[in-house]
mmCIF file of C-alpha atoms and ligand atoms in Angstrom:
data_model
loop_
_atom_site.group_PDB
_atom_site.id
_atom_site.type_symbol
_atom_site.label_atom_id
_atom_site.label_comp_id
_atom_site.label_asym_id
_atom_site.label_seq_id
_atom_site.Cartn_x
_atom_site.Cartn_y
_atom_site.Cartn_z
ATOM 1 C CA UNK A 643 0.001 0.002 0.000
ATOM 2 C CA UNK A 644 1.349 3.345 -1.031
ATOM 3 C CA UNK A 645 -0.091 5.557 1.707
ATOM 4 C CA UNK A 646 2.389 6.043 4.552
ATOM 5 C CA UNK A 647 0.755 8.615 6.894
ATOM 6 C CA UNK A 648 -2.361 10.657 7.607
ATOM 7 C CA UNK A 649 -2.073 13.856 9.682
ATOM 8 C CA UNK A 650 -5.024 15.830 11.110
ATOM 9 C CA UNK A 651 -4.310 19.577 11.017
ATOM 10 C CA UNK A 652 -6.399 21.932 13.133
ATOM 11 C CA UNK A 653 -7.229 25.250 11.478
ATOM 12 C CA UNK A 654 -9.040 26.930 14.378
ATOM 13 C CA UNK A 655 -12.705 27.009 15.383
ATOM 14 C CA UNK A 656 -15.790 28.817 14.054
ATOM 15 C CA UNK A 657 -19.158 29.447 15.711
ATOM 16 C CA UNK A 658 -22.112 27.881 13.922
ATOM 17 C CA UNK A 659 -25.890 27.788 14.533
ATOM 18 C CA UNK A 660 -27.503 24.409 15.183
ATOM 19 C CA UNK A 661 -29.994 25.322 12.448
ATOM 20 C CA UNK A 662 -27.027 25.459 10.053
ATOM 21 C CA UNK A 663 -25.691 22.144 11.277
ATOM 22 C CA UNK A 664 -28.913 20.110 11.159
ATOM 23 C CA UNK A 665 -31.501 20.325 8.401
ATOM 24 C CA UNK A 666 -34.955 21.126 9.765
ATOM 25 C CA UNK A 667 -33.658 22.207 13.171
ATOM 26 C CA UNK A 668 -34.915 25.638 14.300
ATOM 27 C CA UNK A 669 -32.452 26.321 17.137
ATOM 28 C CA UNK A 670 -30.314 29.432 16.738
ATOM 29 C CA UNK A 671 -28.004 28.218 19.526
ATOM 30 C CA UNK A 672 -24.396 28.621 18.395
ATOM 31 C CA UNK A 673 -21.673 26.067 19.022
ATOM 32 C CA UNK A 674 -17.931 26.125 18.257
ATOM 33 C CA UNK A 675 -16.910 23.711 15.484
ATOM 34 C CA UNK A 676 -13.368 22.817 14.409
ATOM 35 C CA UNK A 677 -12.041 23.659 10.943
ATOM 36 C CA UNK A 678 -10.016 20.667 9.762
ATOM 37 C CA UNK A 679 -7.428 19.950 7.088
ATOM 38 C CA UNK A 680 -5.652 16.634 6.527
ATOM 39 C CA UNK A 681 -2.278 15.785 5.048
ATOM 40 C CA UNK A 682 -1.714 12.416 3.355
ATOM 41 C CA UNK A 683 1.791 11.190 2.650
ATOM 42 C CA UNK A 684 2.162 8.552 -0.044
ATOM 43 C CA UNK A 685 5.120 6.883 -1.730
ATOM 44 C CA UNK A 686 4.488 9.050 -4.799
ATOM 45 C CA UNK A 687 3.810 12.436 -3.181
ATOM 46 C CA UNK A 688 2.048 14.600 -0.619
ATOM 47 C CA UNK A 689 -1.693 15.274 -0.765
ATOM 48 C CA UNK A 690 -3.591 17.906 1.247
ATOM 49 C CA UNK A 691 -7.331 17.565 1.857
ATOM 50 C CA UNK A 692 -8.900 21.012 2.313
ATOM 51 C CA UNK A 693 -7.140 24.265 3.122
ATOM 52 C CA UNK A 694 -9.232 25.876 5.896
ATOM 53 C CA UNK A 695 -9.971 29.585 6.055
ATOM 54 C CA UNK A 696 -7.904 32.260 4.369
ATOM 55 C CA UNK A 697 -5.344 33.816 6.749
ATOM 56 C CA UNK A 698 -6.704 37.191 5.536
ATOM 57 C CA UNK A 699 -10.191 36.273 6.847
ATOM 58 C CA UNK A 700 -9.054 35.427 10.389
ATOM 59 C CA UNK A 701 -9.099 38.987 11.819
ATOM 60 C CA UNK A 702 -12.675 39.580 10.581
ATOM 61 C CA UNK A 703 -13.859 36.200 11.851
ATOM 62 C CA UNK A 704 -12.407 36.916 15.294
ATOM 63 C CA UNK A 705 -14.119 40.324 15.300
ATOM 64 C CA UNK A 706 -17.574 39.139 14.260
ATOM 65 C CA UNK A 707 -17.828 35.643 15.702
ATOM 66 C CA UNK A 708 -17.528 35.419 19.527
ATOM 67 C CA UNK A 709 -16.948 31.640 19.239
ATOM 68 C CA UNK A 710 -14.168 31.924 16.639
ATOM 69 C CA UNK A 711 -10.767 30.807 17.907
ATOM 70 C CA UNK A 712 -7.576 30.979 15.885
ATOM 71 C CA UNK A 713 -4.152 30.631 17.454
ATOM 72 C CA UNK A 714 -1.068 31.453 15.444
ATOM 73 C CA UNK A 715 -0.255 27.755 15.280
ATOM 74 C CA UNK A 716 -3.666 27.124 13.635
ATOM 75 C CA UNK A 717 -2.665 28.835 10.397
ATOM 76 C CA UNK A 718 -2.226 26.132 7.764
ATOM 77 C CA UNK A 719 1.202 27.423 6.798
ATOM 78 C CA UNK A 720 2.328 26.974 10.425
ATOM 79 C CA UNK A 721 0.745 23.506 10.651
ATOM 80 C CA UNK A 722 2.728 22.508 7.548
ATOM 81 C CA UNK A 723 5.862 24.147 8.905
ATOM 82 C CA UNK A 724 5.545 22.086 12.107
ATOM 83 C CA UNK A 725 5.782 18.989 9.878
ATOM 84 C CA UNK A 726 8.830 20.379 8.067
ATOM 85 C CA UNK A 727 6.822 21.199 4.935
ATOM 86 C CA UNK A 728 6.395 24.297 2.778
ATOM 87 C CA UNK A 729 3.289 24.832 0.646
ATOM 88 C CA UNK A 730 5.493 24.065 -2.367
ATOM 89 C CA UNK A 731 6.077 20.547 -1.013
ATOM 90 C CA UNK A 732 2.379 19.701 -1.427
ATOM 91 C CA UNK A 733 1.891 17.981 -4.793
ATOM 92 C CA UNK A 734 -1.897 17.760 -4.815
ATOM 93 C CA UNK A 735 -4.579 19.771 -2.968
ATOM 94 C CA UNK A 736 -7.996 18.111 -2.866
ATOM 95 C CA UNK A 737 -10.794 20.583 -2.095
ATOM 96 C CA UNK A 738 -13.899 18.874 -0.716
ATOM 97 C CA UNK A 739 -15.854 21.899 -1.942
ATOM 98 C CA UNK A 740 -15.269 25.623 -2.310
ATOM 99 C CA UNK A 741 -16.911 27.063 0.827
ATOM 100 C CA UNK A 742 -14.700 29.669 2.539
ATOM 101 C CA UNK A 743 -13.722 27.376 5.438
ATOM 102 C CA UNK A 744 -12.374 24.708 3.056
ATOM 103 C CA UNK A 745 -10.964 26.629 0.068
ATOM 104 C CA UNK A 746 -9.622 29.647 1.992
ATOM 105 C CA UNK A 747 -5.993 28.535 1.801
ATOM 106 C CA UNK A 748 -5.964 27.403 -1.862
ATOM 107 C CA UNK A 749 -4.152 30.586 -2.836
ATOM 108 C CA UNK A 750 -1.059 29.337 -0.969
ATOM 109 C CA UNK A 751 -0.554 26.547 -3.523
ATOM 110 C CA UNK A 752 0.296 28.061 -6.933
ATOM 111 C CA UNK A 753 2.532 25.105 -7.833
ATOM 112 C CA UNK A 754 0.289 22.272 -6.622
ATOM 113 C CA UNK A 755 -2.431 20.547 -8.588
ATOM 114 C CA UNK A 756 -5.814 21.751 -7.208
ATOM 115 C CA UNK A 757 -8.464 19.017 -7.440
ATOM 116 C CA UNK A 758 -12.165 19.905 -7.379
ATOM 117 C CA UNK A 759 -15.325 18.521 -8.998
ATOM 118 C CA UNK A 760 -16.131 20.330 -12.244
ATOM 119 C CA UNK A 761 -19.656 21.287 -11.218
ATOM 120 C CA UNK A 762 -18.509 22.473 -7.779
ATOM 121 C CA UNK A 763 -16.277 24.980 -9.514
ATOM 122 C CA UNK A 764 -19.117 26.092 -11.788
ATOM 123 C CA UNK A 765 -21.533 26.344 -8.848
ATOM 124 C CA UNK A 766 -19.036 28.378 -6.826
ATOM 125 C CA UNK A 767 -18.632 30.911 -9.637
ATOM 126 C CA UNK A 768 -22.408 31.205 -10.064
ATOM 127 C CA UNK A 769 -23.851 30.026 -6.732
ATOM 128 C CA UNK A 770 -27.485 29.497 -5.812
ATOM 129 C CA UNK A 771 -28.558 32.607 -3.859
ATOM 130 C CA UNK A 772 -29.069 30.651 -0.619
ATOM 131 C CA UNK A 773 -25.452 29.370 -0.724
ATOM 132 C CA UNK A 774 -23.861 32.594 -1.941
ATOM 133 C CA UNK A 775 -22.582 33.748 1.467
ATOM 134 C CA UNK A 776 -20.406 30.615 1.812
ATOM 135 C CA UNK A 777 -18.453 31.162 -1.416
ATOM 136 C CA UNK A 778 -15.702 33.816 -1.460
ATOM 137 C CA UNK A 779 -14.688 34.195 -5.085
ATOM 138 C CA UNK A 780 -11.173 35.367 -4.145
ATOM 139 C CA UNK A 781 -10.533 31.913 -2.626
ATOM 140 C CA UNK A 782 -10.847 29.999 -5.916
ATOM 141 C CA UNK A 783 -10.824 32.493 -8.811
ATOM 142 C CA UNK A 784 -7.146 31.724 -9.435
ATOM 143 C CA UNK A 785 -6.913 31.270 -13.218
ATOM 144 C CA UNK A 786 -3.134 30.857 -13.386
ATOM 145 C CA UNK A 787 -3.211 27.896 -10.970
ATOM 146 C CA UNK A 788 -3.116 24.217 -11.978
ATOM 147 C CA UNK A 789 -6.768 23.213 -11.588
ATOM 148 C CA UNK A 790 -7.859 19.649 -12.238
ATOM 149 C CA UNK A 791 -11.618 19.440 -12.636
ATOM 150 C CA UNK A 792 -12.976 15.963 -11.877
ATOM 151 C CA UNK A 793 -16.320 14.516 -12.874
ATOM 152 C CA UNK A 794 -17.087 11.801 -10.313
ATOM 153 C CA UNK A 795 -15.053 9.268 -8.331
ATOM 154 C CA UNK A 796 -11.344 9.247 -9.198
ATOM 155 C CA UNK A 797 -8.298 7.338 -7.958
ATOM 156 C CA UNK A 798 -5.576 9.958 -7.359
ATOM 157 C CA UNK A 799 -2.831 7.596 -6.218
ATOM 158 C CA UNK A 800 -2.749 4.002 -4.993
ATOM 159 C CA UNK A 801 -4.792 4.053 -1.775
ATOM 160 C CA UNK A 802 -6.149 7.587 -2.278
ATOM 161 C CA UNK A 803 -9.560 7.844 -3.953
ATOM 162 C CA UNK A 804 -11.893 10.810 -4.408
ATOM 163 C CA UNK A 805 -15.528 9.894 -3.687
ATOM 164 C CA UNK A 806 -18.219 12.141 -5.065
ATOM 165 C CA UNK A 807 -20.631 13.079 -2.260
ATOM 166 C CA UNK A 808 -22.785 15.926 -3.550
ATOM 167 C CA UNK A 809 -25.708 17.329 -1.611
ATOM 168 C CA UNK A 810 -24.196 19.802 0.844
ATOM 169 C CA UNK A 811 -23.028 21.521 -2.360
ATOM 170 C CA UNK A 812 -23.528 20.579 -6.049
ATOM 171 C CA UNK A 813 -20.071 18.976 -6.408
ATOM 172 C CA UNK A 814 -18.921 18.016 -2.923
ATOM 173 C CA UNK A 815 -16.294 15.265 -2.707
ATOM 174 C CA UNK A 816 -14.825 13.173 0.120
ATOM 175 C CA UNK A 817 -11.504 11.301 0.223
ATOM 176 C CA UNK A 818 -10.880 7.623 0.912
ATOM 177 C CA UNK A 819 -7.405 7.030 2.357
ATOM 178 C CA UNK A 820 -6.315 3.394 2.741
ATOM 179 C CA UNK A 821 -3.756 3.240 5.536
ATOM 180 C CA UNK A 822 -1.514 0.198 5.901
ATOM 181 C CA UNK A 823 -2.117 -0.327 9.661
ATOM 182 C CA UNK A 824 -5.087 1.871 10.652
ATOM 183 C CA UNK A 825 -7.122 0.668 7.661
ATOM 184 C CA UNK A 826 -9.407 2.684 5.401
ATOM 185 C CA UNK A 827 -10.413 6.181 6.553
ATOM 186 C CA UNK A 828 -12.974 8.306 4.716
ATOM 187 C CA UNK A 829 -12.440 12.042 5.182
ATOM 188 C CA UNK A 830 -16.065 13.080 4.828
ATOM 189 C CA UNK A 831 -15.649 16.853 4.642
ATOM 190 C CA UNK A 832 -19.057 18.521 4.947
ATOM 191 C CA UNK A 833 -20.916 15.443 3.690
ATOM 192 C CA UNK A 834 -21.057 14.529 7.405
ATOM 193 C CA UNK A 835 -20.577 17.493 9.752
ATOM 194 C CA UNK A 836 -20.742 15.471 12.999
ATOM 195 C CA UNK A 837 -20.815 11.814 14.025
ATOM 196 C CA UNK A 838 -24.528 12.373 14.647
ATOM 197 C CA UNK A 839 -25.008 13.066 10.924
ATOM 198 C CA UNK A 840 -23.528 9.624 10.259
ATOM 199 C CA UNK A 841 -25.290 7.676 13.019
ATOM 200 C CA UNK A 842 -28.730 9.274 12.676
ATOM 201 C CA UNK A 843 -28.347 10.076 8.929
ATOM 202 C CA UNK A 844 -28.946 13.771 9.530
ATOM 203 C CA UNK A 845 -28.597 16.143 6.605
ATOM 204 C CA UNK A 846 -26.503 19.316 7.038
ATOM 205 C CA UNK A 847 -28.550 22.487 7.618
ATOM 206 C CA UNK A 848 -26.529 24.307 4.977
ATOM 207 C CA UNK A 849 -27.511 22.278 1.944
ATOM 208 C CA UNK A 850 -27.956 22.505 -1.806
ATOM 209 C CA UNK A 851 -30.002 19.306 -2.155
ATOM 210 C CA UNK A 852 -31.220 17.556 1.012
ATOM 211 C CA UNK A 853 -32.143 14.370 -0.893
ATOM 212 C CA UNK A 854 -28.719 14.134 -2.553
ATOM 213 C CA UNK A 855 -27.039 14.925 0.786
ATOM 214 C CA UNK A 856 -28.869 12.046 2.463
ATOM 215 C CA UNK A 857 -27.913 9.636 -0.339
ATOM 216 C CA UNK A 858 -24.266 10.684 -0.014
ATOM 217 C CA UNK A 859 -24.251 10.066 3.768
ATOM 218 C CA UNK A 860 -25.707 6.604 3.145
ATOM 219 C CA UNK A 861 -23.169 5.935 0.405
ATOM 220 C CA UNK A 862 -20.240 6.733 2.712
ATOM 221 C CA UNK A 863 -21.728 4.535 5.435
ATOM 222 C CA UNK A 864 -22.095 1.655 2.963
ATOM 223 C CA UNK A 865 -18.518 2.054 1.741
ATOM 224 C CA UNK A 866 -17.176 2.242 5.309
ATOM 225 C CA UNK A 867 -19.081 -0.942 6.191
ATOM 226 C CA UNK A 868 -17.928 -2.886 3.119
ATOM 227 C CA UNK A 869 -14.312 -1.717 3.476
ATOM 228 C CA UNK A 870 -14.262 -2.132 7.275
ATOM 229 C CA UNK A 871 -13.224 1.502 7.484
ATOM 230 C CA UNK A 872 -14.053 4.607 9.483
ATOM 231 C CA UNK A 873 -15.607 7.930 8.561
ATOM 232 C CA UNK A 874 -13.985 11.102 9.914
ATOM 233 C CA UNK A 875 -16.712 13.798 10.151
ATOM 234 C CA UNK A 876 -15.794 17.322 8.987
ATOM 235 C CA UNK A 877 -16.734 19.678 11.829
ATOM 236 C CA UNK A 878 -17.408 17.544 14.932
ATOM 237 C CA UNK A 879 -16.074 19.113 18.179
ATOM 238 C CA UNK A 880 -16.333 15.818 20.123
ATOM 239 C CA UNK A 881 -14.697 13.742 17.381
ATOM 240 C CA UNK A 882 -11.988 16.387 17.129
ATOM 241 C CA UNK A 883 -11.027 15.793 20.777
ATOM 242 C CA UNK A 884 -10.417 12.129 20.003
ATOM 243 C CA UNK A 885 -8.595 12.419 16.683
ATOM 244 C CA UNK A 886 -4.818 12.072 16.670
ATOM 245 C CA UNK A 887 -3.551 15.602 15.965
ATOM 246 C CA UNK A 888 -0.394 16.419 14.024
ATOM 247 C CA UNK A 889 2.485 15.954 14.587
ATOM 248 C CA UNK A 890 1.076 12.568 15.652
ATOM 249 C CA UNK A 891 -0.323 10.627 12.726
ATOM 250 C CA UNK A 892 -2.184 7.546 11.559
ATOM 251 C CA UNK A 893 -0.198 4.951 9.652
HETATM 252 ZN ZN1 ZN B 1230 -19.423 23.609 3.534
#
C-alpha cells in the first residue's frame, strides 16, 4: 500500500448555529466547530485535503464571531511548517468543496495541482442565492493555478480515492485514504458534519439538495461498512477531541 501517513491539522474554530448544522432544526443556539485539514503522505507524493480559512479572513472572523478561535499555530502554513513542509512541497490539494472554510488557503498553492469537482467549480462561480454567502470568489478564482476538474469518483494515487458526495453543495467530494495499519479512513468533509449526521443520517442544515445529501451520507456509510473503514466527520467538536492531531499521525 502506497499511503504512509495521515495527519489531522487543526485550522481553528468557528461558531455555527444548530440550524445550520442540522436540516430542519430551528435552534439558533451557536456552538464552536473545528475547521479541519488533513495531510496524506504517499510513496508518490504529498496530498492535502482542504485548506481551511484564508489567513486574511481570520481577523474579521475573530471580530464578528464570539466563538471563533484561531491561534497562530492554527494557520495552515504553520501547521505545515511544524511537519517540516512548505506549501510548495504539497503535490496535490484536494478541495472537498469551495466554501470559505475549506478553500480559503488554496491561494497558498500556486505550484500544486488543485483538485475539485467540475460542477462544484461552476456552482461556486455562479452560486445558488441561498449558498452565496459561503463562497468567497477570491478563494478559488485563481486562473493561473493548476486546476484539475474531476467529474465523479477518481483514484488519485494508490490508496487515495476521491468519492463524489454531492448534496451539501452541487459537487462536494470526500476522500478515501487506505492506511496500511489503521485501515481505510474516509475524510467526509461537509458530507457529514458530525458523528450524529452519520449515526442518525442527519442532513446538514446548509444544503444545496437535502435528498442528494442524504444519499451521499448513506453511500459513505455503505462504503465504510464494506471496506471495514471509518468515517472522519468534517466539523465535529467531540470527534476532534479524540482524533490524533499532528504531529502525531495515523499509519
Ligand atoms: Zn461547507
